[in-house]
Structures are given as C-alpha cells and as structure tokens.
PDB file of C-alpha atoms and ligand atoms in Angstrom:
ATOM      1  CA  MET A1337      30.034  67.876   1.540  1.00 63.00           C
ATOM      2  CA  THR A1338      27.051  69.671   3.094  1.00 79.00           C
ATOM      3  CA  ALA A1339      23.636  68.138   2.526  1.00 94.00           C
ATOM      4  CA  LYS A1340      21.439  69.740  -0.090  1.00 97.00           C
ATOM      5  CA  PRO A1341      18.388  71.637   1.184  1.00 98.00           C
ATOM      6  CA  ARG A1342      15.226  69.584   0.945  1.00 98.00           C
ATOM      7  CA  LEU A1343      12.517  70.920  -1.357  1.00 98.00           C
ATOM      8  CA  VAL A1344       8.918  69.865  -2.041  1.00 98.00           C
ATOM      9  CA  ILE A1345       7.525  71.003  -5.399  1.00 98.00           C
ATOM     10  CA  THR A1346       3.725  70.761  -5.477  1.00 98.00           C
ATOM     11  CA  ARG A1347       3.123  70.681  -9.248  1.00 98.00           C
ATOM     12  CA  ARG A1348       4.983  69.484 -12.312  1.00 98.00           C
ATOM     13  CA  LEU A1349       7.251  72.210 -13.748  1.00 98.00           C
ATOM     14  CA  PRO A1350       9.031  72.527 -17.116  1.00 98.00           C
ATOM     15  CA  PRO A1351      11.779  69.866 -17.513  1.00 98.00           C
ATOM     16  CA  SER A1352      14.651  72.366 -17.540  1.00 98.00           C
ATOM     17  CA  VAL A1353      13.358  73.845 -14.271  1.00 98.00           C
ATOM     18  CA  GLU A1354      12.979  70.457 -12.599  1.00 98.00           C
ATOM     19  CA  ALA A1355      16.494  69.517 -13.749  1.00 98.00           C
ATOM     20  CA  ARG A1356      17.991  72.682 -12.274  1.00 98.00           C
ATOM     21  CA  ALA A1357      16.076  72.193  -9.034  1.00 98.00           C
ATOM     22  CA  ALA A1358      17.350  68.611  -8.791  1.00 98.00           C
ATOM     23  CA  SER A1359      20.938  69.789  -9.226  1.00 98.00           C
ATOM     24  CA  LEU A1360      20.698  72.129  -6.218  1.00 98.00           C
ATOM     25  CA  PHE A1361      18.160  70.518  -3.894  1.00 98.00           C
ATOM     26  CA  GLU A1362      16.925  67.177  -2.649  1.00 98.00           C
ATOM     27  CA  VAL A1363      13.576  67.337  -4.436  1.00 98.00           C
ATOM     28  CA  LEU A1364      10.258  65.616  -3.850  1.00 98.00           C
ATOM     29  CA  SER A1365       8.304  66.415  -7.005  1.00 98.00           C
ATOM     30  CA  ASN A1366       4.802  65.643  -8.265  1.00 98.00           C
ATOM     31  CA  PRO A1367       5.155  63.959 -11.682  1.00 97.00           C
ATOM     32  CA  GLU A1368       1.396  63.201 -11.794  1.00 98.00           C
ATOM     33  CA  ASP A1369       0.790  66.972 -11.574  1.00 98.00           C
ATOM     34  CA  SER A1370      -2.339  66.469  -9.484  1.00 98.00           C
ATOM     35  CA  VAL A1371      -3.524  69.484  -7.492  1.00 98.00           C
ATOM     36  CA  LEU A1372      -2.600  68.415  -3.969  1.00 98.00           C
ATOM     37  CA  THR A1373      -5.048  68.661  -1.084  1.00 98.00           C
ATOM     38  CA  PRO A1374      -3.906  70.436   2.097  1.00 98.00           C
ATOM     39  CA  ASP A1375      -3.414  67.034   3.759  1.00 98.00           C
ATOM     40  CA  GLN A1376      -1.271  65.856   0.859  1.00 98.00           C
ATOM     41  CA  ILE A1377       0.896  68.978   1.030  1.00 98.00           C
ATOM     42  CA  ILE A1378       1.437  68.518   4.752  1.00 98.00           C
ATOM     43  CA  GLU A1379       2.133  64.801   4.313  1.00 98.00           C
ATOM     44  CA  ARG A1380       4.770  65.483   1.631  1.00 98.00           C
ATOM     45  CA  VAL A1381       6.468  68.240   3.591  1.00 98.00           C
ATOM     46  CA  GLU A1382       6.607  65.989   6.674  1.00 98.00           C
ATOM     47  CA  ARG A1383       7.695  62.830   4.821  1.00 98.00           C
ATOM     48  CA  HIS A1384      10.442  64.696   2.952  1.00 98.00           C
ATOM     49  CA  ARG A1385      11.463  66.714   6.041  1.00 98.00           C
ATOM     50  CA  ALA A1386      11.389  69.716   3.719  1.00 98.00           C
ATOM     51  CA  ASP A1387      13.190  72.989   4.336  1.00 98.00           C
ATOM     52  CA  ALA A1388      11.436  74.638   1.412  1.00 98.00           C
ATOM     53  CA  LEU A1389       8.179  74.472  -0.505  1.00 98.00           C
ATOM     54  CA  LEU A1390       7.669  75.569  -4.103  1.00 98.00           C
ATOM     55  CA  VAL A1391       3.975  76.137  -4.778  1.00 98.00           C
ATOM     56  CA  CYS A1392       1.782  77.307  -7.663  1.00 98.00           C
ATOM     57  CA  LEU A1393      -1.354  79.436  -7.765  1.00 97.00           C
ATOM     58  CA  THR A1394      -3.468  76.279  -7.585  1.00 97.00           C
ATOM     59  CA  ASP A1395      -2.226  75.633  -4.030  1.00 98.00           C
ATOM     60  CA  ARG A1396      -4.427  77.457  -1.547  1.00 97.00           C
ATOM     61  CA  MET A1397      -1.972  78.110   1.230  1.00 98.00           C
ATOM     62  CA  ASP A1398      -4.421  79.482   3.772  1.00 98.00           C
ATOM     63  CA  ALA A1399      -3.788  80.177   7.464  1.00 98.00           C
ATOM     64  CA  ALA A1400      -4.997  76.719   8.524  1.00 98.00           C
ATOM     65  CA  LEU A1401      -2.605  74.954   6.156  1.00 98.00           C
ATOM     66  CA  ILE A1402       0.314  77.243   6.987  1.00 98.00           C
ATOM     67  CA  GLY A1403      -0.368  76.684  10.692  1.00 98.00           C
ATOM     68  CA  ARG A1404       0.060  72.934  10.174  1.00 98.00           C
ATOM     69  CA  LEU A1405       3.431  73.136   8.393  1.00 98.00           C
ATOM     70  CA  PRO A1406       6.259  71.558  10.382  1.00 98.00           C
ATOM     71  CA  ALA A1407       8.678  73.932  12.099  1.00 97.00           C
ATOM     72  CA  GLY A1408      11.523  72.899   9.791  1.00 98.00           C
ATOM     73  CA  LEU A1409       9.830  74.479   6.761  1.00 98.00           C
ATOM     74  CA  ARG A1410      11.634  77.816   6.377  1.00 98.00           C
ATOM     75  CA  ILE A1411      10.699  79.234   2.996  1.00 98.00           C
ATOM     76  CA  ILE A1412       7.773  79.137   0.564  1.00 98.00           C
ATOM     77  CA  VAL A1413       8.347  80.280  -3.000  1.00 98.00           C
ATOM     78  CA  THR A1414       5.414  80.676  -5.357  1.00 98.00           C
ATOM     79  CA  TYR A1415       5.820  80.117  -9.075  1.00 98.00           C
ATOM     80  CA  SER A1416       3.713  83.213  -9.859  1.00 98.00           C
ATOM     81  CA  VAL A1417       3.523  86.966  -9.633  1.00 97.00           C
ATOM     82  CA  GLY A1418       0.143  86.711  -7.878  1.00 97.00           C
ATOM     83  CA  THR A1419       0.284  85.917  -4.160  1.00 97.00           C
ATOM     84  CA  ASN A1420      -3.442  85.904  -3.384  1.00 96.00           C
ATOM     85  CA  HIS A1421      -3.379  82.116  -2.841  1.00 97.00           C
ATOM     86  CA  LEU A1422      -0.970  82.594   0.088  1.00 98.00           C
ATOM     87  CA  ASP A1423      -1.907  83.856   3.521  1.00 98.00           C
ATOM     88  CA  LEU A1424       1.081  86.163   3.845  1.00 97.00           C
ATOM     89  CA  ALA A1425       0.302  87.225   7.406  1.00 97.00           C
ATOM     90  CA  ALA A1426       0.038  83.616   8.597  1.00 98.00           C
ATOM     91  CA  ALA A1427       3.371  82.740   6.979  1.00 98.00           C
ATOM     92  CA  ARG A1428       5.081  85.778   8.490  1.00 96.00           C
ATOM     93  CA  GLN A1429       3.698  84.896  11.891  1.00 97.00           C
ATOM     94  CA  ARG A1430       5.326  81.502  11.557  1.00 97.00           C
ATOM     95  CA  GLY A1431       8.621  83.165  10.552  1.00 97.00           C
ATOM     96  CA  ILE A1432       8.443  81.588   7.087  1.00 98.00           C
ATOM     97  CA  THR A1433      10.220  83.535   4.333  1.00 98.00           C
ATOM     98  CA  LEU A1434       8.116  84.200   1.223  1.00 98.00           C
ATOM     99  CA  ALA A1435       9.295  84.773  -2.324  1.00 98.00           C
ATOM    100  CA  TYR A1436       7.713  84.921  -5.783  1.00 98.00           C
ATOM    101  CA  THR A1437       8.530  85.369  -9.464  1.00 98.00           C
ATOM    102  CA  PRO A1438       7.269  88.810 -10.518  1.00 97.00           C
ATOM    103  CA  ASP A1439       9.903  89.707 -13.103  1.00 97.00           C
ATOM    104  CA  ALA A1440       9.518  86.802 -15.483  1.00 98.00           C
ATOM    105  CA  THR A1441       5.764  87.127 -15.916  1.00 98.00           C
ATOM    106  CA  THR A1442       5.612  90.713 -17.181  1.00 98.00           C
ATOM    107  CA  GLU A1443       6.129  90.561 -20.944  1.00 98.00           C
ATOM    108  CA  ALA A1444       4.047  87.459 -21.693  1.00 98.00           C
ATOM    109  CA  THR A1445       1.137  88.756 -19.617  1.00 98.00           C
ATOM    110  CA  ALA A1446       1.311  92.144 -21.332  1.00 98.00           C
ATOM    111  CA  ASP A1447       1.351  90.390 -24.715  1.00 99.00           C
ATOM    112  CA  LEU A1448      -1.751  88.440 -23.739  1.00 98.00           C
ATOM    113  CA  ALA A1449      -3.541  91.595 -22.605  1.00 99.00           C
ATOM    114  CA  MET A1450      -2.866  93.059 -26.051  1.00 98.00           C
ATOM    115  CA  LEU A1451      -4.081  89.865 -27.737  1.00 98.00           C
ATOM    116  CA  LEU A1452      -7.355  90.143 -25.813  1.00 98.00           C
ATOM    117  CA  LEU A1453      -7.584  93.865 -26.450  1.00 98.00           C
ATOM    118  CA  LEU A1454      -7.143  93.439 -30.198  1.00 98.00           C
ATOM    119  CA  SER A1455      -9.482  90.455 -30.268  1.00 98.00           C
ATOM    120  CA  ALA A1456     -12.145  92.461 -28.442  1.00 98.00           C
ATOM    121  CA  CYS A1457     -11.663  95.522 -30.662  1.00 98.00           C
ATOM    122  CA  ARG A1458     -11.885  93.485 -33.868  1.00 98.00           C
ATOM    123  CA  ARG A1459     -14.513  90.994 -32.657  1.00 98.00           C
ATOM    124  CA  ALA A1460     -12.132  88.227 -33.663  1.00 97.00           C
ATOM    125  CA  HIS A1461     -13.758  85.623 -31.440  1.00 94.00           C
ATOM    126  CA  GLU A1462     -17.208  86.340 -32.901  1.00 96.00           C
ATOM    127  CA  HIS A1463     -15.932  86.181 -36.482  1.00 97.00           C
ATOM    128  CA  GLN A1464     -14.026  82.978 -35.833  1.00 96.00           C
ATOM    129  CA  ALA A1465     -17.168  81.365 -34.413  1.00 95.00           C
ATOM    130  CA  ILE A1466     -19.056  82.273 -37.624  1.00 96.00           C
ATOM    131  CA  LEU A1467     -16.309  80.802 -39.792  1.00 97.00           C
ATOM    132  CA  ARG A1468     -16.089  77.613 -37.724  1.00 97.00           C
ATOM    133  CA  SER A1469     -19.849  77.076 -37.839  1.00 97.00           C
ATOM    134  CA  GLY A1470     -19.900  77.333 -41.652  1.00 98.00           C
ATOM    135  CA  GLY A1471     -21.611  80.734 -41.652  1.00 97.00           C
ATOM    136  CA  TRP A1472     -19.008  82.651 -43.680  1.00 97.00           C
ATOM    137  CA  GLY A1473     -20.960  84.486 -46.365  1.00 96.00           C
ATOM    138  CA  ALA A1474     -19.824  86.897 -49.059  1.00 97.00           C
ATOM    139  CA  TRP A1475     -17.518  89.730 -47.976  1.00 97.00           C
ATOM    140  CA  ASN A1476     -19.520  92.777 -46.962  1.00 97.00           C
ATOM    141  CA  ALA A1477     -18.748  96.351 -46.061  1.00 98.00           C
ATOM    142  CA  TRP A1478     -20.933  96.873 -43.033  1.00 98.00           C
ATOM    143  CA  ASP A1479     -21.686  93.896 -40.810  1.00 97.00           C
ATOM    144  CA  LYS A1480     -20.086  93.181 -37.395  1.00 96.00           C
ATOM    145  CA  LEU A1481     -17.480  95.888 -37.697  1.00 97.00           C
ATOM    146  CA  GLY A1482     -14.938  96.270 -34.953  1.00 97.00           C
ATOM    147  CA  THR A1483     -13.236  99.385 -33.691  1.00 98.00           C
ATOM    148  CA  ASP A1484      -9.681 100.707 -34.054  1.00 98.00           C
ATOM    149  CA  PRO A1485      -7.589 100.805 -30.883  1.00 98.00           C
ATOM    150  CA  GLY A1486      -5.666 103.732 -32.391  1.00 98.00           C
ATOM    151  CA  GLY A1487      -6.819 107.101 -31.085  1.00 98.00           C
ATOM    152  CA  LYS A1488      -8.645 105.579 -28.095  1.00 98.00           C
ATOM    153  CA  VAL A1489      -7.817 106.026 -24.420  1.00 98.00           C
ATOM    154  CA  LEU A1490      -6.630 102.868 -22.687  1.00 99.00           C
ATOM    155  CA  GLY A1491      -7.332 103.065 -18.953  1.00 99.00           C
ATOM    156  CA  LEU A1492      -4.960 100.908 -16.949  1.00 99.00           C
ATOM    157  CA  VAL A1493      -6.093  99.925 -13.491  1.00 98.00           C
ATOM    158  CA  GLY A1494      -2.736  99.358 -11.839  1.00 98.00           C
ATOM    159  CA  MET A1495       0.479 100.642 -13.355  1.00 98.00           C
ATOM    160  CA  GLY A1496       3.018  98.201 -11.960  1.00 98.00           C
ATOM    161  CA  ARG A1497       5.359  96.108 -14.083  1.00 97.00           C
ATOM    162  CA  ILE A1498       2.614  94.574 -16.231  1.00 98.00           C
ATOM    163  CA  GLY A1499       0.522  97.748 -16.549  1.00 98.00           C
ATOM    164  CA  ARG A1500       3.560  99.654 -17.789  1.00 98.00           C
ATOM    165  CA  ALA A1501       4.451  96.870 -20.239  1.00 98.00           C
ATOM    166  CA  VAL A1502       0.901  97.041 -21.632  1.00 98.00           C
ATOM    167  CA  ALA A1503       1.179 100.836 -21.898  1.00 98.00           C
ATOM    168  CA  LYS A1504       4.361 100.484 -23.944  1.00 98.00           C
ATOM    169  CA  ARG A1505       2.689  98.089 -26.353  1.00 98.00           C
ATOM    170  CA  ALA A1506      -0.572 100.037 -26.618  1.00 98.00           C
ATOM    171  CA  LYS A1507       1.304 103.209 -27.542  1.00 98.00           C
ATOM    172  CA  GLY A1508       2.588 101.331 -30.570  1.00 98.00           C
ATOM    173  CA  PHE A1509      -1.038 100.945 -31.625  1.00 98.00           C
ATOM    174  CA  GLY A1510      -1.606 104.699 -31.337  1.00 98.00           C
ATOM    175  CA  MET A1511      -3.470 104.558 -28.028  1.00 98.00           C
ATOM    176  CA  THR A1512      -3.378 107.254 -25.357  1.00 98.00           C
ATOM    177  CA  ILE A1513      -2.609 105.896 -21.902  1.00 98.00           C
ATOM    178  CA  ALA A1514      -4.355 106.796 -18.660  1.00 98.00           C
ATOM    179  CA  TYR A1515      -4.071 105.004 -15.331  1.00 98.00           C
ATOM    180  CA  HIS A1516      -5.288 104.785 -11.788  1.00 98.00           C
ATOM    181  CA  GLN A1517      -3.638 103.301  -8.744  1.00 98.00           C
ATOM    182  CA  ARG A1518      -3.239 104.322  -5.123  1.00 95.00           C
ATOM    183  CA  ASN A1519      -0.010 106.269  -5.638  1.00 96.00           C
ATOM    184  CA  ARG A1520       0.980 108.362  -8.598  1.00 98.00           C
ATOM    185  CA  LEU A1521       4.148 107.220 -10.374  1.00 98.00           C
ATOM    186  CA  SER A1522       7.240 109.343 -10.881  1.00 97.00           C
ATOM    187  CA  PRO A1523       7.258 111.084 -14.302  1.00 97.00           C
ATOM    188  CA  ASP A1524       9.885 108.723 -15.755  1.00 96.00           C
ATOM    189  CA  LEU A1525       7.762 105.658 -14.919  1.00 97.00           C
ATOM    190  CA  GLU A1526       4.569 107.447 -15.949  1.00 97.00           C
ATOM    191  CA  ASP A1527       6.107 108.060 -19.356  1.00 97.00           C
ATOM    192  CA  GLY A1528       3.317 110.350 -20.539  1.00 97.00           C
ATOM    193  CA  ALA A1529       0.409 108.356 -19.084  1.00 98.00           C
ATOM    194  CA  VAL A1530      -2.313 110.490 -17.503  1.00 98.00           C
ATOM    195  CA  PHE A1531      -2.888 109.783 -13.803  1.00 98.00           C
ATOM    196  CA  HIS A1532      -6.471 109.716 -12.482  1.00 98.00           C
ATOM    197  CA  PRO A1533      -6.826 109.847  -8.701  1.00 98.00           C
ATOM    198  CA  THR A1534     -10.019 107.759  -8.701  1.00 98.00           C
ATOM    199  CA  LEU A1535     -11.305 104.721 -10.553  1.00 98.00           C
ATOM    200  CA  GLU A1536     -14.362 106.722 -11.511  1.00 98.00           C
ATOM    201  CA  ALA A1537     -12.302 109.475 -13.170  1.00 98.00           C
ATOM    202  CA  LEU A1538     -10.277 106.852 -15.059  1.00 98.00           C
ATOM    203  CA  PHE A1539     -13.363 104.978 -16.258  1.00 98.00           C
ATOM    204  CA  ARG A1540     -15.109 108.144 -17.408  1.00 98.00           C
ATOM    205  CA  ALA A1541     -12.028 109.048 -19.478  1.00 98.00           C
ATOM    206  CA  SER A1542     -11.363 105.587 -21.005  1.00 98.00           C
ATOM    207  CA  ARG A1543     -12.788 103.636 -23.910  1.00 98.00           C
ATOM    208  CA  ILE A1544     -10.888 100.461 -23.111  1.00 98.00           C
ATOM    209  CA  VAL A1545      -9.985  99.385 -19.598  1.00 98.00           C
ATOM    210  CA  SER A1546      -7.431  96.743 -18.634  1.00 99.00           C
ATOM    211  CA  LEU A1547      -6.933  95.384 -15.107  1.00 98.00           C
ATOM    212  CA  HIS A1548      -3.417  95.004 -13.711  1.00 98.00           C
ATOM    213  CA  THR A1549      -3.971  95.172  -9.968  1.00 98.00           C
ATOM    214  CA  PRO A1550      -3.193  92.398  -7.502  1.00 97.00           C
ATOM    215  CA  SER A1551      -6.062  90.689  -5.757  1.00 96.00           C
ATOM    216  CA  THR A1552      -6.579  92.425  -2.420  1.00 96.00           C
ATOM    217  CA  PRO A1553      -9.614  93.252  -0.286  1.00 96.00           C
ATOM    218  CA  GLU A1554      -9.652  96.696  -2.002  1.00 96.00           C
ATOM    219  CA  THR A1555      -9.625  95.388  -5.578  1.00 98.00           C
ATOM    220  CA  MET A1556     -12.024  92.487  -5.003  1.00 98.00           C
ATOM    221  CA  GLY A1557     -15.229  93.182  -6.956  1.00 98.00           C
ATOM    222  CA  GLN A1558     -13.962  96.539  -8.235  1.00 98.00           C
ATOM    223  CA  ILE A1559     -15.635  95.826 -11.579  1.00 98.00           C
ATOM    224  CA  ASN A1560     -19.314  95.954 -10.665  1.00 98.00           C
ATOM    225  CA  ARG A1561     -22.561  97.533 -11.801  1.00 98.00           C
ATOM    226  CA  ARG A1562     -21.605 100.910 -10.373  1.00 98.00           C
ATOM    227  CA  SER A1563     -18.089 101.096 -11.805  1.00 98.00           C
ATOM    228  CA  LEU A1564     -19.238  99.693 -15.161  1.00 98.00           C
ATOM    229  CA  SER A1565     -21.778 102.540 -15.330  1.00 98.00           C
ATOM    230  CA  TRP A1566     -18.873 105.025 -15.343  1.00 98.00           C
ATOM    231  CA  LEU A1567     -17.587 103.604 -18.642  1.00 98.00           C
ATOM    232  CA  PRO A1568     -18.868 105.095 -21.894  1.00 98.00           C
ATOM    233  CA  ASP A1569     -21.280 103.013 -23.979  1.00 98.00           C
ATOM    234  CA  GLY A1570     -19.371 100.618 -26.203  1.00 98.00           C
ATOM    235  CA  ALA A1571     -16.416 100.310 -23.829  1.00 98.00           C
ATOM    236  CA  ILE A1572     -14.219  97.221 -23.644  1.00 98.00           C
ATOM    237  CA  LEU A1573     -12.886  95.454 -20.529  1.00 98.00           C
ATOM    238  CA  ILE A1574      -9.744  93.316 -20.430  1.00 99.00           C
ATOM    239  CA  ASN A1575      -8.801  91.188 -17.428  1.00 98.00           C
ATOM    240  CA  THR A1576      -5.522  89.300 -17.192  1.00 98.00           C
ATOM    241  CA  ALA A1577      -5.157  89.959 -13.430  1.00 98.00           C
ATOM    242  CA  ARG A1578      -7.497  87.910 -11.228  1.00 98.00           C
ATOM    243  CA  GLY A1579     -11.135  86.918 -11.657  1.00 98.00           C
ATOM    244  CA  ASP A1580     -12.295  88.005  -8.217  1.00 98.00           C
ATOM    245  CA  GLN A1581     -11.872  91.652  -9.204  1.00 98.00           C
ATOM    246  CA  VAL A1582     -15.003  91.283 -11.354  1.00 98.00           C
ATOM    247  CA  VAL A1583     -18.592  90.760 -10.194  1.00 98.00           C
ATOM    248  CA  ASP A1584     -19.634  88.226 -12.824  1.00 98.00           C
ATOM    249  CA  ASP A1585     -23.377  88.989 -12.628  1.00 98.00           C
ATOM    250  CA  ASP A1586     -22.733  92.664 -13.373  1.00 98.00           C
ATOM    251  CA  LEU A1587     -20.245  92.134 -16.178  1.00 98.00           C
ATOM    252  CA  ILE A1588     -22.421  89.492 -17.853  1.00 98.00           C
ATOM    253  CA  GLU A1589     -25.408  91.825 -17.692  1.00 98.00           C
ATOM    254  CA  ALA A1590     -23.449  94.713 -19.256  1.00 98.00           C
ATOM    255  CA  LEU A1591     -22.188  92.433 -22.052  1.00 98.00           C
ATOM    256  CA  ARG A1592     -25.646  90.973 -22.669  1.00 98.00           C
ATOM    257  CA  GLN A1593     -27.189  94.412 -22.925  1.00 98.00           C
ATOM    258  CA  GLY A1594     -24.404  95.518 -25.269  1.00 97.00           C
ATOM    259  CA  ARG A1595     -23.652  98.451 -22.994  1.00 97.00           C
ATOM    260  CA  LEU A1596     -20.159  97.066 -22.901  1.00 98.00           C
ATOM    261  CA  ALA A1597     -19.095  96.245 -26.467  1.00 98.00           C
ATOM    262  CA  ALA A1598     -16.804  93.388 -25.509  1.00 98.00           C
ATOM    263  CA  ALA A1599     -14.616  91.805 -22.885  1.00 98.00           C
ATOM    264  CA  GLY A1600     -11.394  89.830 -23.065  1.00 98.00           C
ATOM    265  CA  LEU A1601     -10.956  87.591 -20.034  1.00 98.00           C
ATOM    266  CA  ASP A1602      -8.087  85.290 -19.127  1.00 98.00           C
ATOM    267  CA  VAL A1603      -8.971  84.894 -15.444  1.00 98.00           C
ATOM    268  CA  PHE A1604     -12.176  83.965 -13.646  1.00 98.00           C
ATOM    269  CA  THR A1605     -13.604  83.652 -10.175  1.00 98.00           C
ATOM    270  CA  GLY A1606     -13.540  79.983  -9.162  1.00 96.00           C
ATOM    271  CA  GLU A1607     -11.452  78.954 -12.159  1.00 97.00           C
ATOM    272  CA  PRO A1608     -11.392  76.424 -13.666  1.00 96.00           C
ATOM    273  CA  ASP A1609     -15.088  76.266 -12.664  1.00 97.00           C
ATOM    274  CA  PHE A1610     -15.915  79.649 -14.129  1.00 98.00           C
ATOM    275  CA  ASP A1611     -19.413  81.083 -14.648  1.00 98.00           C
ATOM    276  CA  ARG A1612     -20.689  79.180 -17.698  1.00 98.00           C
ATOM    277  CA  ARG A1613     -22.934  82.082 -18.757  1.00 98.00           C
ATOM    278  CA  TYR A1614     -19.834  83.676 -20.299  1.00 98.00           C
ATOM    279  CA  LEU A1615     -19.892  80.928 -22.939  1.00 98.00           C
ATOM    280  CA  GLU A1616     -23.194  82.264 -24.292  1.00 97.00           C
ATOM    281  CA  LEU A1617     -21.766  85.726 -24.939  1.00 98.00           C
ATOM    282  CA  PRO A1618     -20.507  86.271 -28.485  1.00 96.00           C
ATOM    283  CA  ASN A1619     -18.778  89.475 -27.374  1.00 97.00           C
ATOM    284  CA  ALA A1620     -16.512  87.805 -24.805  1.00 97.00           C
ATOM    285  CA  THR A1621     -13.120  86.403 -25.736  1.00 97.00           C
ATOM    286  CA  LEU A1622     -12.325  83.800 -23.097  1.00 98.00           C
ATOM    287  CA  LEU A1623      -8.993  82.170 -22.342  1.00 98.00           C
ATOM    288  CA  PRO A1624      -8.093  79.662 -19.594  1.00 98.00           C
ATOM    289  CA  HIS A1625      -5.524  81.658 -17.567  1.00 98.00           C
ATOM    290  CA  ILE A1626      -2.669  81.472 -20.074  1.00 98.00           C
ATOM    291  CA  GLY A1627      -1.088  84.892 -19.407  1.00 98.00           C
ATOM    292  CA  THR A1628       2.355  83.422 -18.721  1.00 98.00           C
ATOM    293  CA  SER A1629       1.956  80.339 -20.859  1.00 98.00           C
ATOM    294  CA  THR A1630       5.034  80.496 -23.105  1.00 98.00           C
ATOM    295  CA  VAL A1631       8.039  78.189 -23.025  1.00 98.00           C
ATOM    296  CA  GLU A1632      10.406  81.071 -22.330  1.00 98.00           C
ATOM    297  CA  THR A1633       8.328  82.606 -19.558  1.00 98.00           C
ATOM    298  CA  ARG A1634       7.500  79.382 -17.741  1.00 98.00           C
ATOM    299  CA  ASP A1635      11.196  78.406 -17.824  1.00 98.00           C
ATOM    300  CA  GLN A1636      12.236  81.809 -16.512  1.00 98.00           C
ATOM    301  CA  MET A1637       9.620  81.739 -13.751  1.00 98.00           C
ATOM    302  CA  GLY A1638      11.108  78.431 -12.617  1.00 98.00           C
ATOM    303  CA  PHE A1639      14.695  79.684 -12.792  1.00 98.00           C
ATOM    304  CA  ASP A1640      13.675  82.762 -10.783  1.00 98.00           C
ATOM    305  CA  ALA A1641      11.933  80.585  -8.196  1.00 98.00           C
ATOM    306  CA  ILE A1642      15.116  78.524  -7.872  1.00 98.00           C
ATOM    307  CA  ALA A1643      17.265  81.683  -7.692  1.00 98.00           C
ATOM    308  CA  ASN A1644      15.133  82.780  -4.727  1.00 98.00           C
ATOM    309  CA  LEU A1645      15.769  79.469  -2.998  1.00 98.00           C
ATOM    310  CA  ASP A1646      19.449  79.532  -3.832  1.00 98.00           C
ATOM    311  CA  ASP A1647      19.738  83.051  -2.375  1.00 98.00           C
ATOM    312  CA  PHE A1648      17.978  81.941   0.785  1.00 98.00           C
ATOM    313  CA  PHE A1649      20.063  78.835   1.364  1.00 98.00           C
ATOM    314  CA  SER A1650      23.231  80.828   0.635  1.00 98.00           C
ATOM    315  CA  GLY A1651      22.334  83.121   3.516  1.00 98.00           C
ATOM    316  CA  ARG A1652      20.973  86.012   1.440  1.00 98.00           C
ATOM    317  CA  GLN A1653      17.579  87.626   1.181  1.00 98.00           C
ATOM    318  CA  PRO A1654      15.726  86.048  -1.799  1.00 98.00           C
ATOM    319  CA  ARG A1655      16.007  88.472  -4.706  1.00 98.00           C
ATOM    320  CA  TRP A1656      12.234  88.469  -5.187  1.00 98.00           C
ATOM    321  CA  SER A1657      11.040  88.444  -1.576  1.00 98.00           C
ATOM    322  CA  VAL A1658       7.369  89.129  -0.989  1.00 97.00           C
ATOM    323  CA  ALA A1659       7.412  92.464   0.827  1.00 85.00           C
TER     324      ALA A1659
HETATM  325  C1  DGY B2137       0.807  84.627 -12.057  1.00 61.92           C
HETATM  326  O1  DGY B2137       2.029  84.432 -12.174  1.00 61.92           O
HETATM  327  O2  DGY B2137       0.293  85.061 -11.011  1.00 61.92           O
HETATM  328  C2  DGY B2137      -0.046  84.318 -13.249  1.00 61.92           C
HETATM  329  O3  DGY B2137      -1.367  84.583 -13.006  1.00 61.92           O
HETATM  330  C3  DGY B2137       0.121  82.880 -13.711  1.00 61.92           C
HETATM  331  O4  DGY B2137       1.406  82.606 -14.051  1.00 61.92           O
END
C-alpha cells in the first residue's frame, strides 16, 4: 500500500470536510482553530513533512513565508475564491502548484450581495436599530422610506462567476444590469447586460453598484472620492469582494454627507480590525465577511479543495488550478 500524501490544514474546517481529508491524506489539523503565525505554519509543515498545505484567507502566504517552505511542499490549496492572501509569483518561482475553490463560493456570495442590496434599498438595518432601541412609534406614511430596486440600473464591477450570479438574481427584482471589466463578455455570458468600457461610464449610468472584482493592484482603492463622485446622488454601494478596493475615508465621508444613500459591506480593509467609524453610520449595513457562510457552501468549498489535492496526487492538474 502506498503511503498517503501528507497534508497540513491551517484552520479548522467543517467536520465532513475534515473526515474526507483524513480518509485520503495523513493530516495535521488545527482543532484549536487559531490563526497560525508564519513561524507556526513553517513549523507544522516541517514537523509533518508535508507534501501539501491547505490554507484559508486568514493565512498571509507572502513571499517571505513561501520562501521558507521546505522543498518537499508541492502544492498549496486555498479554501477560498480570493487569492490575494497568496503571493502567486513567489509560489510559482518555487515550483509550488496552486489551487483554489472558485466554483463553490458563487451562489452564496451572490445571495449575500442581494441581501445587502435589499437591506440598503429598504434601510432595513436602520429600521431594525430603531426597533431594537425601543423607538418603534406608530406606523407612518412618510418617514425613512427606502427605494425600490425594480427599475434601477445595477452596475456590476466585475462580471465573473459571482457578478453574473448577482445579475441573474437582480433581474428577478426588475433591475437593469450594466457592467464594467477589462474585457467585454461574449453575448451569451453578457445575457443582456450593458457593457461600459470604463468605470466612470458604468458609475454615471448606475444607481446601485456592486463590487465583484478580485483584489489586484488595479482594483485596490478603486472606490475613492473621485469614483464616488461619478455616482448619482442617492446611489448605493455593495461590497462582497474585498475591503481594500474601498478607500474607507472617502466612502465614510460620502455616507456621512448622505451623498451616497447607503452601503452594504461584508468585507473590510484590515478585517477583523475594520474602521470603527462605520459603526456610527446608520446608512451602512455591515456584516463580518460571511459571503460563503452556509453549511452547504462551506462543505462544498472543502470538498473542492480536497478534489484539487486528489487530482494533484493522482498525477492530474488540479481541476481548479490558479492560472
Ligand atoms: C472567498 O472565498 O474568497 C471568500 O471571501 C470567503 O469564503
């Protein structure tokens, strides 16, 4: 019988995922679920003589850390669609194969974008705060009214898997879909969405904007004073992508002034140590990065991560290789 490949898993994963991993690999897991320091990651990989490493978005796999990994480490799989916590170039230079779990995350993240969009449109967070603080007065016909998503243009920044899944849902609410990304999609993928060649053109045409771009040097800080000024008064911003795409000072100012009607944010720069000024804004719905946080999705992400590893150790290209 050939020995099982040796795998280090940096964080605790759903029980069904850990059980499947244990059936295929010799696993060193992290039942305490602490976020490991770089030294701890290296120590575990060395102690376990690992062939493979399964990481999460809380593991900052920068060039220095990747440079210290022992030569026997052949593949890193991240339990995420985002890869901004991995220095891809450094891993490639070391000849380490990289894989991720993009498929499983799509529907739950799109659902969460719609939850934030509807919450922002209907000021749900603001109304809930009034109810919880005992301020619910008699029903009235005029105060703190929201806005209908129906009939509005939803501008999607990024029209990959998740952007398209949001488009599908938003159409069900009677929204018109527009998008911007570097390359225009083929008509079948576009599915009636209007392409804008620049972010400025998209923002000028949209009432609600939702971010679905990966974190890259080009998208970092793309929501800033200048780009926010392209949005019409009363616009709404949704972010389920990554926090570093937003300049917090500029977004907070626009929300404070009421130039932006509302924002729905699931991701933050520096999370979990996000900018606490957001807490003072009644027009911001804030969630702690729960885009993929459903039983079904988290299980599937794990099974996909394991499928990548299984492919690799069976001599195939992982089915979700990072390009
Ligand atoms: C991802 O997969 O990148 C999400 O942000 C968290 O699951």
